[in-house]
Amino acid sequence: MKTLRMSRLAIGAILAATAIVATMTPTAIADPSTPVSRSTATEPTLRWLSQQEYTALVGVERAKNPHIAAAPPGAHFAGAPLDPPQHWYDIDQTDFDPSGIEIPTRHGTADFGYQHYAGPHNLTSQKAISAAYRSRPFVTQGAHYEYLGYLTFGDTLIAQIHTIAQLATSTDDRKFTTPDGKYIGTITAYCEGVTRCPDIVNSEG
């Protein structure tokens, strides 16, 4: 009799548990077929980097031997080319290097400044120049300073910008002296390895 009572209790417990499971909402039981949501990785974009920033991105070894690749289809950023002023001494932009040196880029002439490099080297982007001047100079000889900047897509190098600046108030030949007492600034700028920069360099002013 006691055994029969125990069996009835066990059956009752099983039926109660079955009823509870049957009344559970669908969200209470995980569906193994439901895919787990994953965060979408951010797509790489074109951006200008200083030499230090580029080294931090790709590592010292890759930075020592940069490999330049074509920009992938669709890579771009908004902006417009610089509309320069008219006098050689007018300043198109001003940058500061990591030491705090103020480096103007002047409208210039056929010998130096924006007029010297923009057309012949197909380089009108202000951000390209700024990226180089955010770097530490890799050449310093008196008033002659040289800098490097990098255009990247993710960790792919699209272009390497080389700028040369005159950190003096006159050009070496003394033909030009700044009326504002500031440095002559950018003498030239160009893309390493090519005569003319790829158009993608100028898609952002």
Short mmCIF file of C-alpha atoms in Angstrom, two decimals:
data_model
loop_
_atom_site.label_atom_id
_atom_site.label_comp_id
_atom_site.label_asym_id
_atom_site.label_seq_id
_atom_site.Cartn_x
_atom_site.Cartn_y
_atom_site.Cartn_z
CA MET A 1 0.00 0.00 0.00
CA LYS A 2 2.86 2.34 0.89
CA THR A 3 4.58 1.48 -2.40
CA LEU A 4 1.44 2.33 -4.37
CA ARG A 5 1.13 5.69 -2.58
CA MET A 6 4.77 6.54 -3.42
CA SER A 7 4.22 5.65 -7.09
CA ARG A 8 1.19 7.92 -7.26
CA LEU A 9 3.23 10.78 -5.73
CA ALA A 10 6.02 10.27 -8.27
CA ILE A 11 3.58 10.24 -11.19
CA GLY A 12 1.95 13.42 -9.85
CA ALA A 13 5.31 15.19 -9.66
CA ILE A 14 6.15 14.22 -13.25
CA LEU A 15 2.78 15.46 -14.53
CA ALA A 16 3.19 18.77 -12.67
CA ALA A 17 6.65 19.32 -14.14
CA THR A 18 5.34 18.56 -17.63
CA ALA A 19 2.57 21.12 -17.20
CA ILE A 20 5.04 23.81 -16.12
CA VAL A 21 7.27 23.22 -19.16
CA ALA A 22 4.26 23.29 -21.48
CA THR A 23 3.16 26.69 -20.18
CA MET A 24 6.59 28.34 -20.45
CA THR A 25 6.83 31.23 -22.96
CA PRO A 26 9.00 30.72 -26.06
CA THR A 27 11.55 33.22 -24.75
CA ALA A 28 12.12 31.13 -21.64
CA ILE A 29 13.71 28.32 -23.68
CA ALA A 30 16.74 29.14 -25.80
CA ASP A 31 16.47 28.11 -29.42
CA PRO A 32 19.86 26.67 -30.44
CA SER A 33 19.08 27.43 -34.10
CA THR A 34 18.85 31.20 -33.42
CA PRO A 35 22.09 32.90 -34.55
CA VAL A 36 24.00 34.86 -31.95
CA SER A 37 24.15 38.55 -32.82
CA ARG A 38 27.67 39.83 -33.48
CA SER A 39 28.88 43.41 -33.66
CA THR A 40 29.68 44.53 -37.17
CA ALA A 41 33.31 45.51 -37.65
CA THR A 42 33.87 49.10 -38.67
CA GLU A 43 34.84 49.41 -42.31
CA PRO A 44 38.30 50.91 -42.84
CA THR A 45 38.33 54.45 -44.16
CA LEU A 46 40.84 56.74 -45.83
CA ARG A 47 42.68 58.89 -43.32
CA TRP A 48 45.84 60.94 -43.07
CA LEU A 49 48.46 59.90 -40.52
CA SER A 50 51.71 61.31 -39.25
CA GLN A 51 54.85 59.18 -39.31
CA GLN A 52 54.42 58.26 -35.65
CA GLU A 53 50.76 57.38 -36.16
CA TYR A 54 51.57 55.22 -39.20
CA THR A 55 54.29 53.36 -37.29
CA ALA A 56 51.87 52.72 -34.43
CA LEU A 57 49.33 51.36 -36.92
CA VAL A 58 51.50 48.95 -38.93
CA GLY A 59 54.53 48.37 -36.71
CA VAL A 60 58.16 49.40 -37.00
CA GLU A 61 59.21 46.85 -39.62
CA ARG A 62 56.42 47.66 -42.09
CA ALA A 63 56.91 51.37 -41.53
CA LYS A 64 60.59 51.04 -42.48
CA ASN A 65 59.68 49.58 -45.88
CA PRO A 66 56.30 51.05 -46.82
CA HIS A 67 54.46 49.34 -49.66
CA ILE A 68 52.11 51.68 -51.53
CA ALA A 69 48.94 50.18 -53.00
CA ALA A 70 46.08 51.54 -55.10
CA ALA A 71 43.01 52.73 -53.22
CA PRO A 72 40.18 50.17 -53.36
CA PRO A 73 37.06 50.99 -55.41
CA GLY A 74 34.72 53.34 -53.59
CA ALA A 75 37.31 54.65 -51.14
CA HIS A 76 36.81 58.38 -50.73
CA PHE A 77 36.17 61.19 -48.31
CA ALA A 78 34.25 64.42 -48.71
CA GLY A 79 35.92 67.75 -49.23
CA ALA A 80 37.08 70.19 -51.83
CA PRO A 81 40.51 71.23 -53.09
CA LEU A 82 42.05 74.35 -51.64
CA ASP A 83 41.11 77.63 -53.31
CA PRO A 84 44.36 79.54 -52.81
CA PRO A 85 44.74 83.31 -52.44
CA GLN A 86 46.64 85.44 -54.96
CA HIS A 87 49.81 86.89 -53.37
CA TRP A 88 52.95 84.81 -52.91
CA TYR A 89 53.17 85.70 -49.21
CA ASP A 90 49.52 84.89 -48.42
CA ILE A 91 49.24 81.90 -46.10
CA ASP A 92 47.00 79.07 -47.29
CA GLN A 93 47.33 77.08 -44.08
CA THR A 94 49.37 76.95 -40.90
CA ASP A 95 50.58 73.82 -39.14
CA PHE A 96 52.61 73.07 -36.03
CA ASP A 97 55.05 70.18 -35.82
CA PRO A 98 55.44 68.11 -32.61
CA SER A 99 58.04 70.57 -31.32
CA GLY A 100 55.59 73.45 -31.66
CA ILE A 101 57.31 74.98 -34.71
CA GLU A 102 54.84 77.03 -36.75
CA ILE A 103 55.04 76.12 -40.44
CA PRO A 104 52.99 78.16 -42.91
CA THR A 105 52.19 77.00 -46.41
CA ARG A 106 52.11 80.09 -48.59
CA HIS A 107 50.52 80.65 -51.98
CA GLY A 108 54.09 80.98 -53.19
CA THR A 109 55.55 81.13 -56.68
CA ALA A 110 56.74 78.73 -59.34
CA ASP A 111 59.77 78.17 -57.08
CA PHE A 112 58.16 77.39 -53.74
CA GLY A 113 54.87 77.04 -51.89
CA TYR A 114 51.45 75.94 -53.10
CA GLN A 115 51.94 77.17 -56.67
CA HIS A 116 55.17 75.20 -56.90
CA TYR A 117 53.82 71.80 -55.87
CA ALA A 118 50.02 71.78 -56.36
CA GLY A 119 49.85 71.54 -60.15
CA PRO A 120 53.07 69.71 -61.04
CA HIS A 121 52.62 67.13 -58.28
CA ASN A 122 48.80 67.00 -58.30
CA LEU A 123 48.66 67.76 -54.59
CA THR A 124 45.97 70.17 -53.36
CA SER A 125 44.94 68.51 -50.10
CA GLN A 126 45.55 70.56 -46.97
CA LYS A 127 45.21 67.48 -44.80
CA ALA A 128 48.06 65.80 -46.64
CA ILE A 129 50.37 68.66 -45.68
CA SER A 130 49.06 68.70 -42.11
CA ALA A 131 49.65 64.95 -41.71
CA ALA A 132 53.30 65.38 -42.66
CA TYR A 133 53.80 68.26 -40.24
CA ARG A 134 52.31 66.25 -37.39
CA SER A 135 55.38 64.03 -37.80
CA ARG A 136 58.79 64.66 -36.33
CA PRO A 137 61.21 65.92 -39.01
CA PHE A 138 63.47 63.22 -40.39
CA VAL A 139 65.88 65.75 -41.93
CA THR A 140 67.06 68.90 -40.13
CA GLN A 141 69.88 70.87 -41.75
CA GLY A 142 69.94 74.46 -40.57
CA ALA A 143 66.63 75.97 -41.72
CA HIS A 144 65.94 72.98 -44.01
CA TYR A 145 63.42 70.52 -42.52
CA GLU A 146 61.74 67.50 -44.11
CA TYR A 147 58.66 65.57 -42.99
CA LEU A 148 56.60 62.53 -44.03
CA GLY A 149 52.84 61.92 -43.97
CA TYR A 150 50.82 58.82 -44.83
CA LEU A 151 47.42 58.22 -46.44
CA THR A 152 46.02 54.87 -45.33
CA PHE A 153 42.99 52.67 -45.93
CA GLY A 154 42.88 50.48 -42.85
CA ASP A 155 46.53 49.48 -42.57
CA THR A 156 47.10 49.68 -46.35
CA LEU A 157 49.33 52.56 -47.42
CA ILE A 158 47.83 54.51 -50.33
CA ALA A 159 50.32 57.39 -50.52
CA GLN A 160 53.35 58.74 -48.70
CA ILE A 161 53.67 62.54 -48.64
CA HIS A 162 57.06 64.24 -48.43
CA THR A 163 57.21 67.91 -47.46
CA ILE A 164 60.22 70.23 -47.37
CA ALA A 165 60.08 73.42 -45.33
CA GLN A 166 62.28 76.50 -45.00
CA LEU A 167 62.24 77.52 -41.34
CA ALA A 168 63.60 80.98 -42.01
CA THR A 169 62.06 84.29 -43.03
CA SER A 170 63.87 84.33 -46.39
CA THR A 171 64.47 81.85 -49.17
CA ASP A 172 68.02 80.55 -49.53
CA ASP A 173 68.66 82.84 -52.51
CA ARG A 174 67.26 85.84 -50.58
CA LYS A 175 64.86 86.62 -53.42
CA PHE A 176 61.89 86.46 -51.07
CA THR A 177 61.53 87.68 -47.50
CA THR A 178 58.26 87.35 -45.65
CA PRO A 179 56.52 90.64 -44.83
CA ASP A 180 54.88 89.14 -41.72
CA GLY A 181 58.12 87.99 -40.07
CA LYS A 182 57.03 84.35 -40.11
CA TYR A 183 58.89 81.50 -41.77
CA ILE A 184 58.79 80.98 -45.53
CA GLY A 185 57.41 77.54 -44.64
CA THR A 186 56.58 74.86 -47.18
CA ILE A 187 58.95 74.86 -50.15
CA THR A 188 57.53 71.78 -51.83
CA ALA A 189 55.43 68.68 -51.24
CA TYR A 190 54.95 65.54 -53.31
CA CYS A 191 54.06 61.85 -53.21
CA GLU A 192 56.98 59.49 -52.84
CA GLY A 193 57.67 57.26 -55.83
CA VAL A 194 55.58 59.14 -58.40
CA THR A 195 55.72 62.48 -60.20
CA ARG A 196 52.02 63.17 -59.66
CA CYS A 197 49.99 62.10 -56.65
CA PRO A 198 47.00 59.82 -57.28
CA ASP A 199 43.70 61.71 -57.45
CA ILE A 200 42.44 59.99 -54.29
CA VAL A 201 44.90 62.12 -52.32
CA ASN A 202 42.91 65.25 -53.19
CA SER A 203 39.41 63.91 -52.61
CA GLU A 204 39.48 65.61 -49.21
CA GLY A 205 40.68 69.21 -49.06
#
